[in-house]
XYZ file of C-alpha atoms in Angstrom:
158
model
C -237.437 87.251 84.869
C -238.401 85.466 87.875
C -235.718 82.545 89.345
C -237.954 79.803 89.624
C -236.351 76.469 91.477
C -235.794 73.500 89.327
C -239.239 70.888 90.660
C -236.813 68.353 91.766
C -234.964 70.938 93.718
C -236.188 70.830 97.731
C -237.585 73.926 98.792
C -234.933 74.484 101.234
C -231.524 75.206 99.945
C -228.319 75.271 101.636
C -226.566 78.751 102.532
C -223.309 77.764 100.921
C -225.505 77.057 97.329
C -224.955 80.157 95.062
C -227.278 81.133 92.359
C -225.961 81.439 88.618
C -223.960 84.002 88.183
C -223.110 85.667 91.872
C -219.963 85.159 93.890
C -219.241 81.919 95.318
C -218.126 83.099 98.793
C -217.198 80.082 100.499
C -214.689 79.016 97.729
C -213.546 82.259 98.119
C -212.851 81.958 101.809
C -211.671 78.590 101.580
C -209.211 79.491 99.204
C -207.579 82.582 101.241
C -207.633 79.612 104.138
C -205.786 77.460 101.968
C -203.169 79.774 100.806
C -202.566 81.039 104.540
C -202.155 77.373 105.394
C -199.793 76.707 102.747
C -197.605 80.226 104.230
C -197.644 79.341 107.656
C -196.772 75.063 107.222
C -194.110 76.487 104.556
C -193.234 79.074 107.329
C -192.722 76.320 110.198
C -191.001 74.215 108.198
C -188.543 76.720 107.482
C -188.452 77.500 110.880
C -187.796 74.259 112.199
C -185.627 73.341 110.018
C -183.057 76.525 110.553
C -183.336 75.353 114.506
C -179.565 73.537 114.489
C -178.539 76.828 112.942
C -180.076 78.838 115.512
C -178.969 76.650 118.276
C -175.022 76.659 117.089
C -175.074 80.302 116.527
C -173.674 80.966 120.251
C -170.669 78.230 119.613
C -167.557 78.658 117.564
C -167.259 79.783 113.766
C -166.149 76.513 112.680
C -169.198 74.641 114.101
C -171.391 77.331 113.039
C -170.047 76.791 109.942
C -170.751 72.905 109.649
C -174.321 72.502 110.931
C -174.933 75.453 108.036
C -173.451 73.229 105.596
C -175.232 70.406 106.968
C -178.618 72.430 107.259
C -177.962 73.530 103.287
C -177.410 70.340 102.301
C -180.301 68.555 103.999
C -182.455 71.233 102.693
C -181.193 70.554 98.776
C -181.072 66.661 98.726
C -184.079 66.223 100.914
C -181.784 63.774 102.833
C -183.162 63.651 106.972
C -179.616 62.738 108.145
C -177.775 65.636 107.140
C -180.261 67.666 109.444
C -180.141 65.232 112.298
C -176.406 65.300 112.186
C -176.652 69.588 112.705
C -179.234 69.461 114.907
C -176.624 66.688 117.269
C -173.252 68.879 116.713
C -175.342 72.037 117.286
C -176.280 70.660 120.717
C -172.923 69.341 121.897
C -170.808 71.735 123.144
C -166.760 71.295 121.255
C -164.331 72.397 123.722
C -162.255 74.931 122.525
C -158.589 74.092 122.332
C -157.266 76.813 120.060
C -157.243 79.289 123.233
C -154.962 77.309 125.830
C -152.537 76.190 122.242
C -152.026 79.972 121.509
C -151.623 81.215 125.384
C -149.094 78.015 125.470
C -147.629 79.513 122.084
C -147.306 82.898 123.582
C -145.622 81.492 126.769
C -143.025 79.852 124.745
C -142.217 83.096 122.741
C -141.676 84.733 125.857
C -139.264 82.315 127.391
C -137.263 82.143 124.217
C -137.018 85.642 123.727
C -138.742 85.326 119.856
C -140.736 88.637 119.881
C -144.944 87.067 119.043
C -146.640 87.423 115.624
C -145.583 86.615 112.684
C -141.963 87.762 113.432
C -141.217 85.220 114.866
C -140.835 83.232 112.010
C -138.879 85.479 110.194
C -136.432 86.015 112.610
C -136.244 81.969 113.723
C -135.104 81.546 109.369
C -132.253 84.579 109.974
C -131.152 83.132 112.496
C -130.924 79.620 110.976
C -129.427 81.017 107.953
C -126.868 83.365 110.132
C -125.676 80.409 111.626
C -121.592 80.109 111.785
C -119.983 77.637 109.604
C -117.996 76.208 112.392
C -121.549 75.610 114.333
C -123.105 73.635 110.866
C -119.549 71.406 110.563
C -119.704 70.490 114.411
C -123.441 69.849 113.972
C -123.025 67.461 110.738
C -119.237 65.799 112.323
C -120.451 62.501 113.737
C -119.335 61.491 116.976
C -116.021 59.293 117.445
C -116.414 58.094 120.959
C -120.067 57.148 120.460
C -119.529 55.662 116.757
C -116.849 53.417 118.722
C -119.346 52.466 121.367
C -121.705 51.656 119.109
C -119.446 49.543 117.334
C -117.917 47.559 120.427
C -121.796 47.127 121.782
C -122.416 45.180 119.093
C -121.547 41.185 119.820
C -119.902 39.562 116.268
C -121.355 36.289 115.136
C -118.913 34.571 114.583
């Protein structure tokens, strides 16, 4: 069987026109384009929108922490501000006052003798609790001589 062209046809066709029954290669082509441009947008996206993650990796746990919440939860509700809020605390730097609180912690154990850690505690609530009972009936007596003051300080009204 010979192909013979339709006699509207023009006697030129296109290179992209397939005859019956062979391979359509540029839908094939296009179609590997299109998936590999679906990967790599899909790919970028997810790229960009780890970057506040990425960027508050080098800062403290807790911030960390946050701009991954706030990077999950943009990513779930589709909700822009969530990210924009990461991406901000990711790029400000929070200073970091737990450091000087526990050297200034650590100072004070020293000067009051209380040995650091957690035994510290412990041994503040002996102590407490070995108290003398003279010390806790001085502690709760009130005061004569300023209960007296107090008294005369204040003028009658009559």
């Amino acid at each position: 069987m010979s192909e013979s062209l339709h006699p509207s046809a023009p006697h030129h066709l296109p290179g992209f026109i397939t005859a019956p029954g062979d391979t359509d290669i540029l839908m094939v082509v296009v179609g590997i384009v299109l998936i590999g441009a679906v990967l790599a947008v899909g790919n970028f996206y997810l790229h960009l929108h780890t970057m506040p993650e990425r960027m508050a990796h080098k800062s403290q746990k807790l911030q960390f922490e946050i701009v991954a919440v706030l990077g999950l939860l943009a990513l779930f509700t589709h909700n822009h501000l969530f990210w924009v809020i990461g991406l901000f605390l990711a790029m400000i730097d929070l200073p970091d006052f737990s450091t000087p609180l526990r050297s200034i912690a650590g100072s004070v154990e020293k000067i009051a003798g209380v040995p650091p850690g957690d035994e510290a505690t412990k041994t503040a609530s002996a102590e407490m609790a070995s108290e003398s009972p003279v010390h806790a009936v001085a502690a709760e007596a009130p005061d004569a001589k300023k209960a007296g003051a107090a008294k005369r300080e204040v003028p009658s009204h009559a």
